[in-house]
């Protein structure tokens, strides 16, 4: 297969087992970890989206969530703590035909990489960002994270956290994400459907994925029972209306702190151009993928290294 088959439009039959590595490493997540739910939902979503492993790039950060790369067979990049998004952005800009998925934990994405999250959403890069939200730092043994509820006790906050947690859905909307949803590992049907929608969405799609950590965060339980806001008459709002979506997000975030789990689609805007489209519009991105040009000896570059050097001497 060509390294650029991601650019081809051929229809292919895809099976979820294609995303299982030939020599499958034994998953080292703890028994009952919500991370298994993300892996399973993603494996089921990809065939429905119609993408093959060689058309897909998965970029992960550091943490238990970062191990997703080891168990999901496609192009992969296990990056630095909080840095999955800039790498995913660069890959998407170089090869827009690639299906780019970034993944990381709540500490990775809302804390250490919070600035990248805000600006990737603002610029509406066409990718899916899955945040494994277990409300603690899991891999490093349960420290308080940006989404830990106020009062949550941990080794780093033995008297309880004095901070209000981050509101990830509201932050995402305010920053400019064009698709925002929350699902939970305990709800595999909804999780798969939301991942399909997020991956098919043209623009920055953010999925806050509640993943229970039975080892270090027993306070959070397993995020059950949960309510699907699209299936409950109590919640009647328009996901394309920014103000209604903002109110619904605030409600869901507040209720989670009280132990009530609301999941579903919160916001979608299909009218915005992606960052690549914006760059093409102003003539700063070529119509053909940069990645393809790089291997084309006859390609003519608007700006060569020599030209740039000449302009700076
Ligand atoms: Fe999952 Fe928590 Fe175990 Fe990490 S420490 S694998 S998040 S259960």
PDB file of C-alpha atoms and ligand atoms in Angstrom:
ATOM      1  CA  UNK A   1       0.000   0.000   0.000  1.00  0.00           C
ATOM      2  CA  UNK A   2       1.136   3.517  -0.687  1.00  0.00           C
ATOM      3  CA  UNK A   3       2.082   5.795   2.173  1.00  0.00           C
ATOM      4  CA  UNK A   4      -0.390   8.207   0.619  1.00  0.00           C
ATOM      5  CA  UNK A   5      -3.305   5.876   0.130  1.00  0.00           C
ATOM      6  CA  UNK A   6      -4.997   8.107   2.706  1.00  0.00           C
ATOM      7  CA  UNK A   7      -5.524  10.468  -0.183  1.00  0.00           C
ATOM      8  CA  UNK A   8      -7.272   7.864  -2.362  1.00  0.00           C
ATOM      9  CA  UNK A   9     -11.052   7.710  -2.380  1.00  0.00           C
ATOM     10  CA  UNK A  10     -11.380   3.952  -2.903  1.00  0.00           C
ATOM     11  CA  UNK A  11     -14.259   2.269  -1.053  1.00  0.00           C
ATOM     12  CA  UNK A  12     -12.991  -0.602   1.104  1.00  0.00           C
ATOM     13  CA  UNK A  13     -14.546  -3.188   3.384  1.00  0.00           C
ATOM     14  CA  UNK A  14     -13.074  -2.726   6.831  1.00  0.00           C
ATOM     15  CA  UNK A  15     -13.271  -4.955   9.865  1.00  0.00           C
ATOM     16  CA  UNK A  16     -12.616  -3.764  13.394  1.00  0.00           C
ATOM     17  CA  UNK A  17     -10.026  -6.535  13.831  1.00  0.00           C
ATOM     18  CA  UNK A  18      -7.841  -4.716  11.294  1.00  0.00           C
ATOM     19  CA  UNK A  19      -7.091  -2.279  14.091  1.00  0.00           C
ATOM     20  CA  UNK A  20      -5.833  -5.058  16.386  1.00  0.00           C
ATOM     21  CA  UNK A  21      -2.029  -5.391  16.209  1.00  0.00           C
ATOM     22  CA  UNK A  22      -0.725  -8.646  14.638  1.00  0.00           C
ATOM     23  CA  UNK A  23       1.172  -9.465  17.802  1.00  0.00           C
ATOM     24  CA  UNK A  24      -1.283  -8.084  20.302  1.00  0.00           C
ATOM     25  CA  UNK A  25       0.468  -6.803  23.401  1.00  0.00           C
ATOM     26  CA  UNK A  26      -1.193  -7.693  26.681  1.00  0.00           C
ATOM     27  CA  UNK A  27      -3.069  -4.603  27.829  1.00  0.00           C
ATOM     28  CA  UNK A  28      -1.534  -3.352  31.067  1.00  0.00           C
ATOM     29  CA  UNK A  29      -4.536  -1.277  32.135  1.00  0.00           C
ATOM     30  CA  UNK A  30      -5.933  -2.390  35.508  1.00  0.00           C
ATOM     31  CA  UNK A  31      -8.969  -4.704  35.506  1.00  0.00           C
ATOM     32  CA  UNK A  32     -12.137  -2.587  35.257  1.00  0.00           C
ATOM     33  CA  UNK A  33     -10.325   0.476  33.869  1.00  0.00           C
ATOM     34  CA  UNK A  34     -12.460   2.709  31.656  1.00  0.00           C
ATOM     35  CA  UNK A  35      -9.657   2.919  29.095  1.00  0.00           C
ATOM     36  CA  UNK A  36     -10.763  -0.460  27.715  1.00  0.00           C
ATOM     37  CA  UNK A  37     -14.064   1.224  26.832  1.00  0.00           C
ATOM     38  CA  UNK A  38     -12.312   3.843  24.687  1.00  0.00           C
ATOM     39  CA  UNK A  39     -10.308   1.200  22.847  1.00  0.00           C
ATOM     40  CA  UNK A  40     -13.375  -0.911  22.110  1.00  0.00           C
ATOM     41  CA  UNK A  41     -15.486   2.066  21.035  1.00  0.00           C
ATOM     42  CA  UNK A  42     -12.730   3.300  18.716  1.00  0.00           C
ATOM     43  CA  UNK A  43     -12.271  -0.139  17.138  1.00  0.00           C
ATOM     44  CA  UNK A  44     -15.990  -0.322  16.446  1.00  0.00           C
ATOM     45  CA  UNK A  45     -16.190   3.256  15.176  1.00  0.00           C
ATOM     46  CA  UNK A  46     -13.432   3.085  12.560  1.00  0.00           C
ATOM     47  CA  UNK A  47     -15.048   0.497  10.225  1.00  0.00           C
ATOM     48  CA  UNK A  48     -18.283   2.502  10.387  1.00  0.00           C
ATOM     49  CA  UNK A  49     -16.406   5.647   9.411  1.00  0.00           C
ATOM     50  CA  UNK A  50     -14.785   3.661   6.610  1.00  0.00           C
ATOM     51  CA  UNK A  51     -11.177   4.364   7.461  1.00  0.00           C
ATOM     52  CA  UNK A  52      -8.420   1.745   7.320  1.00  0.00           C
ATOM     53  CA  UNK A  53      -5.350   1.578   9.593  1.00  0.00           C
ATOM     54  CA  UNK A  54      -3.136   3.025   6.861  1.00  0.00           C
ATOM     55  CA  UNK A  55      -5.458   6.024   6.537  1.00  0.00           C
ATOM     56  CA  UNK A  56      -5.400   6.791  10.252  1.00  0.00           C
ATOM     57  CA  UNK A  57      -2.950   8.466  12.624  1.00  0.00           C
ATOM     58  CA  UNK A  58      -3.380   8.178  16.388  1.00  0.00           C
ATOM     59  CA  UNK A  59      -1.330  10.620  18.470  1.00  0.00           C
ATOM     60  CA  UNK A  60      -1.293  10.139  22.233  1.00  0.00           C
ATOM     61  CA  UNK A  61       0.082  11.996  25.221  1.00  0.00           C
ATOM     62  CA  UNK A  62       1.540  10.571  28.428  1.00  0.00           C
ATOM     63  CA  UNK A  63      -0.431   8.643  31.016  1.00  0.00           C
ATOM     64  CA  UNK A  64      -2.447   5.435  31.136  1.00  0.00           C
ATOM     65  CA  UNK A  65      -4.380   6.771  28.133  1.00  0.00           C
ATOM     66  CA  UNK A  66      -1.146   7.069  26.126  1.00  0.00           C
ATOM     67  CA  UNK A  67      -0.942   3.284  25.955  1.00  0.00           C
ATOM     68  CA  UNK A  68      -3.832   3.334  23.500  1.00  0.00           C
ATOM     69  CA  UNK A  69      -1.233   3.425  20.711  1.00  0.00           C
ATOM     70  CA  UNK A  70       0.057  -0.005  21.702  1.00  0.00           C
ATOM     71  CA  UNK A  71      -3.314  -1.687  21.332  1.00  0.00           C
ATOM     72  CA  UNK A  72      -4.657   0.108  18.263  1.00  0.00           C
ATOM     73  CA  UNK A  73      -3.015  -0.706  14.952  1.00  0.00           C
ATOM     74  CA  UNK A  74      -2.571   2.322  12.669  1.00  0.00           C
ATOM     75  CA  UNK A  75       0.058   5.026  12.254  1.00  0.00           C
ATOM     76  CA  UNK A  76       0.932   6.101  15.781  1.00  0.00           C
ATOM     77  CA  UNK A  77       2.884   8.707  17.680  1.00  0.00           C
ATOM     78  CA  UNK A  78       3.234   8.396  21.464  1.00  0.00           C
ATOM     79  CA  UNK A  79       4.244  11.945  22.226  1.00  0.00           C
ATOM     80  CA  UNK A  80       5.218  14.057  25.242  1.00  0.00           C
ATOM     81  CA  UNK A  81       3.023  15.024  28.175  1.00  0.00           C
ATOM     82  CA  UNK A  82       0.322  17.413  26.963  1.00  0.00           C
ATOM     83  CA  UNK A  83       1.797  17.678  23.468  1.00  0.00           C
ATOM     84  CA  UNK A  84      -0.352  15.361  21.384  1.00  0.00           C
ATOM     85  CA  UNK A  85      -2.328  18.218  19.797  1.00  0.00           C
ATOM     86  CA  UNK A  86       0.510  20.222  18.170  1.00  0.00           C
ATOM     87  CA  UNK A  87       1.861  16.998  16.665  1.00  0.00           C
ATOM     88  CA  UNK A  88      -1.575  16.011  15.425  1.00  0.00           C
ATOM     89  CA  UNK A  89      -2.032  19.496  13.927  1.00  0.00           C
ATOM     90  CA  UNK A  90       1.257  19.335  12.043  1.00  0.00           C
ATOM     91  CA  UNK A  91       0.410  15.906  10.635  1.00  0.00           C
ATOM     92  CA  UNK A  92      -3.033  17.071   9.512  1.00  0.00           C
ATOM     93  CA  UNK A  93      -1.654  20.190   7.840  1.00  0.00           C
ATOM     94  CA  UNK A  94       0.980  18.158   6.006  1.00  0.00           C
ATOM     95  CA  UNK A  95      -1.443  15.437   4.933  1.00  0.00           C
ATOM     96  CA  UNK A  96      -5.090  16.570   5.112  1.00  0.00           C
ATOM     97  CA  UNK A  97      -6.252  13.208   3.738  1.00  0.00           C
ATOM     98  CA  UNK A  98      -5.148  11.449   6.910  1.00  0.00           C
ATOM     99  CA  UNK A  99      -7.758  10.724   9.590  1.00  0.00           C
ATOM    100  CA  UNK A 100      -6.111  12.275  12.621  1.00  0.00           C
ATOM    101  CA  UNK A 101      -7.154  11.297  16.150  1.00  0.00           C
ATOM    102  CA  UNK A 102      -5.451  12.680  19.249  1.00  0.00           C
ATOM    103  CA  UNK A 103      -5.968  11.174  22.693  1.00  0.00           C
ATOM    104  CA  UNK A 104      -4.824  11.857  26.235  1.00  0.00           C
ATOM    105  CA  UNK A 105      -5.944  12.106  29.820  1.00  0.00           C
ATOM    106  CA  UNK A 106      -7.563  14.996  31.674  1.00  0.00           C
ATOM    107  CA  UNK A 107      -4.270  15.947  33.315  1.00  0.00           C
ATOM    108  CA  UNK A 108      -2.509  15.704  29.960  1.00  0.00           C
ATOM    109  CA  UNK A 109      -5.094  17.654  27.957  1.00  0.00           C
ATOM    110  CA  UNK A 110      -6.779  20.080  30.364  1.00  0.00           C
ATOM    111  CA  UNK A 111      -3.728  20.771  32.553  1.00  0.00           C
ATOM    112  CA  UNK A 112      -0.290  20.308  31.040  1.00  0.00           C
ATOM    113  CA  UNK A 113      -1.519  20.702  27.463  1.00  0.00           C
ATOM    114  CA  UNK A 114      -4.341  23.122  28.264  1.00  0.00           C
ATOM    115  CA  UNK A 115      -2.938  25.876  26.092  1.00  0.00           C
ATOM    116  CA  UNK A 116      -2.703  23.551  23.093  1.00  0.00           C
ATOM    117  CA  UNK A 117      -6.286  22.425  23.699  1.00  0.00           C
ATOM    118  CA  UNK A 118      -7.585  25.985  23.708  1.00  0.00           C
ATOM    119  CA  UNK A 119      -5.801  27.021  20.535  1.00  0.00           C
ATOM    120  CA  UNK A 120      -6.424  23.837  18.566  1.00  0.00           C
ATOM    121  CA  UNK A 121     -10.128  24.318  19.271  1.00  0.00           C
ATOM    122  CA  UNK A 122      -9.931  28.016  18.357  1.00  0.00           C
ATOM    123  CA  UNK A 123      -8.299  27.245  15.027  1.00  0.00           C
ATOM    124  CA  UNK A 124     -10.789  24.452  14.273  1.00  0.00           C
ATOM    125  CA  UNK A 125      -8.228  21.914  13.083  1.00  0.00           C
ATOM    126  CA  UNK A 126     -10.007  18.984  11.447  1.00  0.00           C
ATOM    127  CA  UNK A 127      -9.349  16.191  13.939  1.00  0.00           C
ATOM    128  CA  UNK A 128     -10.890  14.264  16.814  1.00  0.00           C
ATOM    129  CA  UNK A 129      -9.616  14.800  20.340  1.00  0.00           C
ATOM    130  CA  UNK A 130     -10.560  12.123  22.882  1.00  0.00           C
ATOM    131  CA  UNK A 131      -9.888  13.048  26.490  1.00  0.00           C
ATOM    132  CA  UNK A 132      -9.919  10.137  28.931  1.00  0.00           C
ATOM    133  CA  UNK A 133     -11.428  11.963  31.896  1.00  0.00           C
ATOM    134  CA  UNK A 134     -11.049   9.975  35.130  1.00  0.00           C
ATOM    135  CA  UNK A 135     -10.696  13.066  37.321  1.00  0.00           C
ATOM    136  CA  UNK A 136      -7.204  12.147  38.567  1.00  0.00           C
ATOM    137  CA  UNK A 137      -3.660  11.486  37.297  1.00  0.00           C
ATOM    138  CA  UNK A 138      -3.838   7.670  37.036  1.00  0.00           C
ATOM    139  CA  UNK A 139      -0.421   6.516  35.823  1.00  0.00           C
ATOM    140  CA  UNK A 140       1.438   8.442  38.517  1.00  0.00           C
ATOM    141  CA  UNK A 141      -0.776   6.964  41.246  1.00  0.00           C
ATOM    142  CA  UNK A 142      -3.809   9.123  41.764  1.00  0.00           C
ATOM    143  CA  UNK A 143      -2.770  12.723  42.216  1.00  0.00           C
ATOM    144  CA  UNK A 144      -5.392  15.477  41.990  1.00  0.00           C
ATOM    145  CA  UNK A 145      -5.970  16.567  38.388  1.00  0.00           C
ATOM    146  CA  UNK A 146      -7.658  19.591  36.761  1.00  0.00           C
ATOM    147  CA  UNK A 147     -11.031  17.806  36.756  1.00  0.00           C
ATOM    148  CA  UNK A 148     -10.899  16.444  40.335  1.00  0.00           C
ATOM    149  CA  UNK A 149     -13.903  17.756  42.257  1.00  0.00           C
ATOM    150  CA  UNK A 150     -13.373  20.371  44.969  1.00  0.00           C
ATOM    151  CA  UNK A 151     -12.675  18.595  48.249  1.00  0.00           C
ATOM    152  CA  UNK A 152     -11.308  15.469  46.525  1.00  0.00           C
ATOM    153  CA  UNK A 153      -8.604  13.925  48.742  1.00  0.00           C
ATOM    154  CA  UNK A 154      -5.453  12.466  47.261  1.00  0.00           C
ATOM    155  CA  UNK A 155      -1.790  12.071  48.168  1.00  0.00           C
ATOM    156  CA  UNK A 156      -1.112  15.541  46.808  1.00  0.00           C
ATOM    157  CA  UNK A 157      -4.181  17.114  48.446  1.00  0.00           C
ATOM    158  CA  UNK A 158      -4.580  15.174  51.741  1.00  0.00           C
ATOM    159  CA  UNK A 159      -6.978  17.786  53.161  1.00  0.00           C
ATOM    160  CA  UNK A 160      -9.021  17.866  49.974  1.00  0.00           C
ATOM    161  CA  UNK A 161      -8.622  19.989  46.854  1.00  0.00           C
ATOM    162  CA  UNK A 162      -9.301  23.674  47.485  1.00  0.00           C
ATOM    163  CA  UNK A 163      -9.828  24.322  43.759  1.00  0.00           C
ATOM    164  CA  UNK A 164     -12.911  24.343  41.607  1.00  0.00           C
ATOM    165  CA  UNK A 165     -12.354  21.858  38.758  1.00  0.00           C
ATOM    166  CA  UNK A 166     -12.008  22.778  35.113  1.00  0.00           C
ATOM    167  CA  UNK A 167     -15.257  22.725  33.123  1.00  0.00           C
ATOM    168  CA  UNK A 168     -13.992  20.879  30.024  1.00  0.00           C
ATOM    169  CA  UNK A 169     -17.130  21.165  27.897  1.00  0.00           C
ATOM    170  CA  UNK A 170     -17.574  24.875  28.564  1.00  0.00           C
ATOM    171  CA  UNK A 171     -13.864  25.500  28.000  1.00  0.00           C
ATOM    172  CA  UNK A 172     -14.049  23.665  24.695  1.00  0.00           C
ATOM    173  CA  UNK A 173     -17.065  25.660  23.493  1.00  0.00           C
ATOM    174  CA  UNK A 174     -15.628  29.000  24.595  1.00  0.00           C
ATOM    175  CA  UNK A 175     -12.337  28.169  22.866  1.00  0.00           C
ATOM    176  CA  UNK A 176     -14.026  27.417  19.543  1.00  0.00           C
ATOM    177  CA  UNK A 177     -14.473  23.640  19.169  1.00  0.00           C
ATOM    178  CA  UNK A 178     -17.077  22.922  16.500  1.00  0.00           C
ATOM    179  CA  UNK A 179     -18.201  19.555  17.945  1.00  0.00           C
ATOM    180  CA  UNK A 180     -18.408  18.872  21.691  1.00  0.00           C
ATOM    181  CA  UNK A 181     -19.715  15.695  23.321  1.00  0.00           C
ATOM    182  CA  UNK A 182     -19.368  13.701  26.514  1.00  0.00           C
ATOM    183  CA  UNK A 183     -19.684   9.953  26.768  1.00  0.00           C
ATOM    184  CA  UNK A 184     -18.696   7.264  29.253  1.00  0.00           C
ATOM    185  CA  UNK A 185     -16.907   3.937  29.079  1.00  0.00           C
ATOM    186  CA  UNK A 186     -19.905   2.315  30.742  1.00  0.00           C
ATOM    187  CA  UNK A 187     -22.097   3.293  27.775  1.00  0.00           C
ATOM    188  CA  UNK A 188     -20.443   1.477  24.820  1.00  0.00           C
ATOM    189  CA  UNK A 189     -23.298   1.993  22.334  1.00  0.00           C
ATOM    190  CA  UNK A 190     -23.385   5.753  22.807  1.00  0.00           C
ATOM    191  CA  UNK A 191     -19.556   5.931  22.972  1.00  0.00           C
ATOM    192  CA  UNK A 192     -19.224   4.270  19.563  1.00  0.00           C
ATOM    193  CA  UNK A 193     -21.913   6.468  18.008  1.00  0.00           C
ATOM    194  CA  UNK A 194     -20.354   9.645  19.369  1.00  0.00           C
ATOM    195  CA  UNK A 195     -16.890   8.658  18.154  1.00  0.00           C
ATOM    196  CA  UNK A 196     -18.298   7.992  14.671  1.00  0.00           C
ATOM    197  CA  UNK A 197     -19.902  11.454  14.638  1.00  0.00           C
ATOM    198  CA  UNK A 198     -16.781  13.127  15.991  1.00  0.00           C
ATOM    199  CA  UNK A 199     -14.492  11.475  13.437  1.00  0.00           C
ATOM    200  CA  UNK A 200     -16.860  12.293  10.572  1.00  0.00           C
ATOM    201  CA  UNK A 201     -17.215  15.921  11.706  1.00  0.00           C
ATOM    202  CA  UNK A 202     -15.241  18.417   9.602  1.00  0.00           C
ATOM    203  CA  UNK A 203     -13.465  20.509  12.214  1.00  0.00           C
ATOM    204  CA  UNK A 204     -12.214  20.166  15.778  1.00  0.00           C
ATOM    205  CA  UNK A 205     -14.284  17.500  17.532  1.00  0.00           C
ATOM    206  CA  UNK A 206     -13.767  17.166  21.263  1.00  0.00           C
ATOM    207  CA  UNK A 207     -15.039  14.125  23.148  1.00  0.00           C
ATOM    208  CA  UNK A 208     -14.803  14.224  26.941  1.00  0.00           C
ATOM    209  CA  UNK A 209     -14.772  10.466  27.639  1.00  0.00           C
ATOM    210  CA  UNK A 210     -15.503   9.552  31.271  1.00  0.00           C
ATOM    211  CA  UNK A 211     -13.201   6.630  32.063  1.00  0.00           C
ATOM    212  CA  UNK A 212     -13.470   5.236  35.567  1.00  0.00           C
ATOM    213  CA  UNK A 213     -10.197   4.551  37.406  1.00  0.00           C
ATOM    214  CA  UNK A 214     -11.089   1.859  39.958  1.00  0.00           C
ATOM    215  CA  UNK A 215      -7.527   1.768  41.252  1.00  0.00           C
ATOM    216  CA  UNK A 216      -6.985   5.401  42.261  1.00  0.00           C
ATOM    217  CA  UNK A 217     -10.332   7.174  42.104  1.00  0.00           C
ATOM    218  CA  UNK A 218     -12.918   5.151  43.938  1.00  0.00           C
ATOM    219  CA  UNK A 219     -14.867   8.366  44.712  1.00  0.00           C
ATOM    220  CA  UNK A 220     -15.960   8.644  41.093  1.00  0.00           C
ATOM    221  CA  UNK A 221     -17.412   5.129  41.061  1.00  0.00           C
ATOM    222  CA  UNK A 222     -18.038   3.892  37.549  1.00  0.00           C
ATOM    223  CA  UNK A 223     -20.053   6.869  36.291  1.00  0.00           C
ATOM    224  CA  UNK A 224     -23.300   4.920  36.638  1.00  0.00           C
ATOM    225  CA  UNK A 225     -26.142   5.473  36.448  1.00  0.00           C
ATOM    226  CA  UNK A 226     -25.770   7.822  33.503  1.00  0.00           C
ATOM    227  CA  UNK A 227     -28.336   9.770  31.526  1.00  0.00           C
ATOM    228  CA  UNK A 228     -28.209  10.308  27.774  1.00  0.00           C
ATOM    229  CA  UNK A 229     -29.396  13.912  27.379  1.00  0.00           C
ATOM    230  CA  UNK A 230     -30.713  13.166  23.873  1.00  0.00           C
ATOM    231  CA  UNK A 231     -32.959  10.415  25.300  1.00  0.00           C
ATOM    232  CA  UNK A 232     -34.379  12.339  28.272  1.00  0.00           C
ATOM    233  CA  UNK A 233     -37.297  14.788  27.966  1.00  0.00           C
ATOM    234  CA  UNK A 234     -35.889  16.866  30.824  1.00  0.00           C
ATOM    235  CA  UNK A 235     -33.218  18.162  28.473  1.00  0.00           C
ATOM    236  CA  UNK A 236     -34.706  19.889  25.474  1.00  0.00           C
ATOM    237  CA  UNK A 237     -32.092  22.050  23.790  1.00  0.00           C
ATOM    238  CA  UNK A 238     -30.691  22.739  20.340  1.00  0.00           C
ATOM    239  CA  UNK A 239     -27.088  21.500  19.902  1.00  0.00           C
ATOM    240  CA  UNK A 240     -26.587  24.025  17.095  1.00  0.00           C
ATOM    241  CA  UNK A 241     -27.508  26.946  19.364  1.00  0.00           C
ATOM    242  CA  UNK A 242     -24.399  28.183  21.121  1.00  0.00           C
ATOM    243  CA  UNK A 243     -26.181  29.719  24.109  1.00  0.00           C
ATOM    244  CA  UNK A 244     -28.431  26.718  24.710  1.00  0.00           C
ATOM    245  CA  UNK A 245     -25.423  24.411  24.406  1.00  0.00           C
ATOM    246  CA  UNK A 246     -23.469  26.531  26.893  1.00  0.00           C
ATOM    247  CA  UNK A 247     -26.300  26.322  29.444  1.00  0.00           C
ATOM    248  CA  UNK A 248     -26.561  22.554  28.974  1.00  0.00           C
ATOM    249  CA  UNK A 249     -22.807  22.111  29.410  1.00  0.00           C
ATOM    250  CA  UNK A 250     -22.809  24.166  32.604  1.00  0.00           C
ATOM    251  CA  UNK A 251     -25.647  22.018  33.919  1.00  0.00           C
ATOM    252  CA  UNK A 252     -23.889  18.741  33.052  1.00  0.00           C
ATOM    253  CA  UNK A 253     -20.588  19.848  34.578  1.00  0.00           C
ATOM    254  CA  UNK A 254     -22.253  21.023  37.791  1.00  0.00           C
ATOM    255  CA  UNK A 255     -24.281  17.829  38.144  1.00  0.00           C
ATOM    256  CA  UNK A 256     -21.176  15.652  37.640  1.00  0.00           C
ATOM    257  CA  UNK A 257     -19.641  17.236  40.737  1.00  0.00           C
ATOM    258  CA  UNK A 258     -22.755  16.130  42.610  1.00  0.00           C
ATOM    259  CA  UNK A 259     -22.451  12.584  41.256  1.00  0.00           C
ATOM    260  CA  UNK A 260     -25.030  12.773  38.453  1.00  0.00           C
ATOM    261  CA  UNK A 261     -23.668  11.745  35.047  1.00  0.00           C
ATOM    262  CA  UNK A 262     -25.137  13.443  31.958  1.00  0.00           C
ATOM    263  CA  UNK A 263     -23.720  12.353  28.612  1.00  0.00           C
ATOM    264  CA  UNK A 264     -24.495  13.025  24.963  1.00  0.00           C
ATOM    265  CA  UNK A 265     -23.988  15.592  22.224  1.00  0.00           C
ATOM    266  CA  UNK A 266     -23.747  19.162  23.460  1.00  0.00           C
ATOM    267  CA  UNK A 267     -22.732  21.256  20.450  1.00  0.00           C
ATOM    268  CA  UNK A 268     -22.143  21.038  16.708  1.00  0.00           C
ATOM    269  CA  UNK A 269     -21.387  23.746  14.166  1.00  0.00           C
ATOM    270  CA  UNK A 270     -21.022  22.501  10.598  1.00  0.00           C
ATOM    271  CA  UNK A 271     -20.717  25.954   9.060  1.00  0.00           C
ATOM    272  CA  UNK A 272     -17.154  26.838  10.030  1.00  0.00           C
ATOM    273  CA  UNK A 273     -14.193  26.317   7.732  1.00  0.00           C
ATOM    274  CA  UNK A 274     -11.397  24.110   9.069  1.00  0.00           C
ATOM    275  CA  UNK A 275      -7.949  25.593   9.657  1.00  0.00           C
ATOM    276  CA  UNK A 276      -6.594  23.964   6.504  1.00  0.00           C
ATOM    277  CA  UNK A 277      -9.446  25.464   4.476  1.00  0.00           C
ATOM    278  CA  UNK A 278      -8.791  28.892   6.003  1.00  0.00           C
ATOM    279  CA  UNK A 279      -5.099  28.638   5.104  1.00  0.00           C
ATOM    280  CA  UNK A 280      -5.923  27.536   1.568  1.00  0.00           C
ATOM    281  CA  UNK A 281      -8.348  30.431   1.237  1.00  0.00           C
ATOM    282  CA  UNK A 282      -5.630  32.991   1.956  1.00  0.00           C
ATOM    283  CA  UNK A 283      -3.102  31.138  -0.181  1.00  0.00           C
ATOM    284  CA  UNK A 284      -0.917  29.869   2.642  1.00  0.00           C
ATOM    285  CA  UNK A 285      -1.571  26.148   2.154  1.00  0.00           C
ATOM    286  CA  UNK A 286      -1.151  24.276  -1.114  1.00  0.00           C
ATOM    287  CA  UNK A 287      -4.089  22.430  -2.635  1.00  0.00           C
ATOM    288  CA  UNK A 288      -2.043  19.217  -2.810  1.00  0.00           C
ATOM    289  CA  UNK A 289      -0.718  17.726   0.454  1.00  0.00           C
ATOM    290  CA  UNK A 290       2.703  18.918   1.562  1.00  0.00           C
ATOM    291  CA  UNK A 291       3.545  15.352   2.553  1.00  0.00           C
ATOM    292  CA  UNK A 292       3.047  14.220  -1.055  1.00  0.00           C
ATOM    293  CA  UNK A 293       5.151  17.042  -2.439  1.00  0.00           C
ATOM    294  CA  UNK A 294       8.018  16.159  -0.140  1.00  0.00           C
ATOM    295  CA  UNK A 295       8.553  12.928  -2.057  1.00  0.00           C
ATOM    296  CA  UNK A 296       8.006  14.514  -5.469  1.00  0.00           C
ATOM    297  CA  UNK A 297      11.379  15.449  -6.935  1.00  0.00           C
ATOM    298  CA  UNK A 298       9.711  17.651  -9.557  1.00  0.00           C
ATOM    299  CA  UNK A 299       7.653  19.627  -7.049  1.00  0.00           C
ATOM    300  CA  UNK A 300       8.153  23.361  -7.196  1.00  0.00           C
ATOM    301  CA  UNK A 301       8.273  24.975  -3.792  1.00  0.00           C
ATOM    302  CA  UNK A 302       7.074  28.529  -3.358  1.00  0.00           C
ATOM    303  CA  UNK A 303       9.605  29.007  -0.615  1.00  0.00           C
ATOM    304  CA  UNK A 304      12.910  27.157  -0.563  1.00  0.00           C
ATOM    305  CA  UNK A 305      15.307  26.974   2.386  1.00  0.00           C
ATOM    306  CA  UNK A 306      17.775  29.024   0.337  1.00  0.00           C
ATOM    307  CA  UNK A 307      15.170  31.730  -0.260  1.00  0.00           C
ATOM    308  CA  UNK A 308      14.284  31.940   3.419  1.00  0.00           C
ATOM    309  CA  UNK A 309      17.977  32.175   4.350  1.00  0.00           C
ATOM    310  CA  UNK A 310      18.488  34.895   1.760  1.00  0.00           C
ATOM    311  CA  UNK A 311      15.645  36.924   3.264  1.00  0.00           C
ATOM    312  CA  UNK A 312      17.191  36.720   6.698  1.00  0.00           C
ATOM    313  CA  UNK A 313      20.784  37.716   5.915  1.00  0.00           C
TER     314      UNK A 313
HETATM  315 FE1  LIG B   1      -6.848   2.688  34.449  1.00  0.00          FE
HETATM  316 FE2  LIG B   1      -6.449   3.920  36.767  1.00  0.00          FE
HETATM  317 FE3  LIG B   1      -5.269   1.575  36.295  1.00  0.00          FE
HETATM  318 FE4  LIG B   1      -4.495   3.765  34.979  1.00  0.00          FE
HETATM  319  S1  LIG B   1      -4.303   3.419  37.193  1.00  0.00           S
HETATM  320  S2  LIG B   1      -4.845   1.726  34.088  1.00  0.00           S
HETATM  321  S3  LIG B   1      -6.428   4.877  34.735  1.00  0.00           S
HETATM  322  S4  LIG B   1      -7.484   1.942  36.466  1.00  0.00           S
END
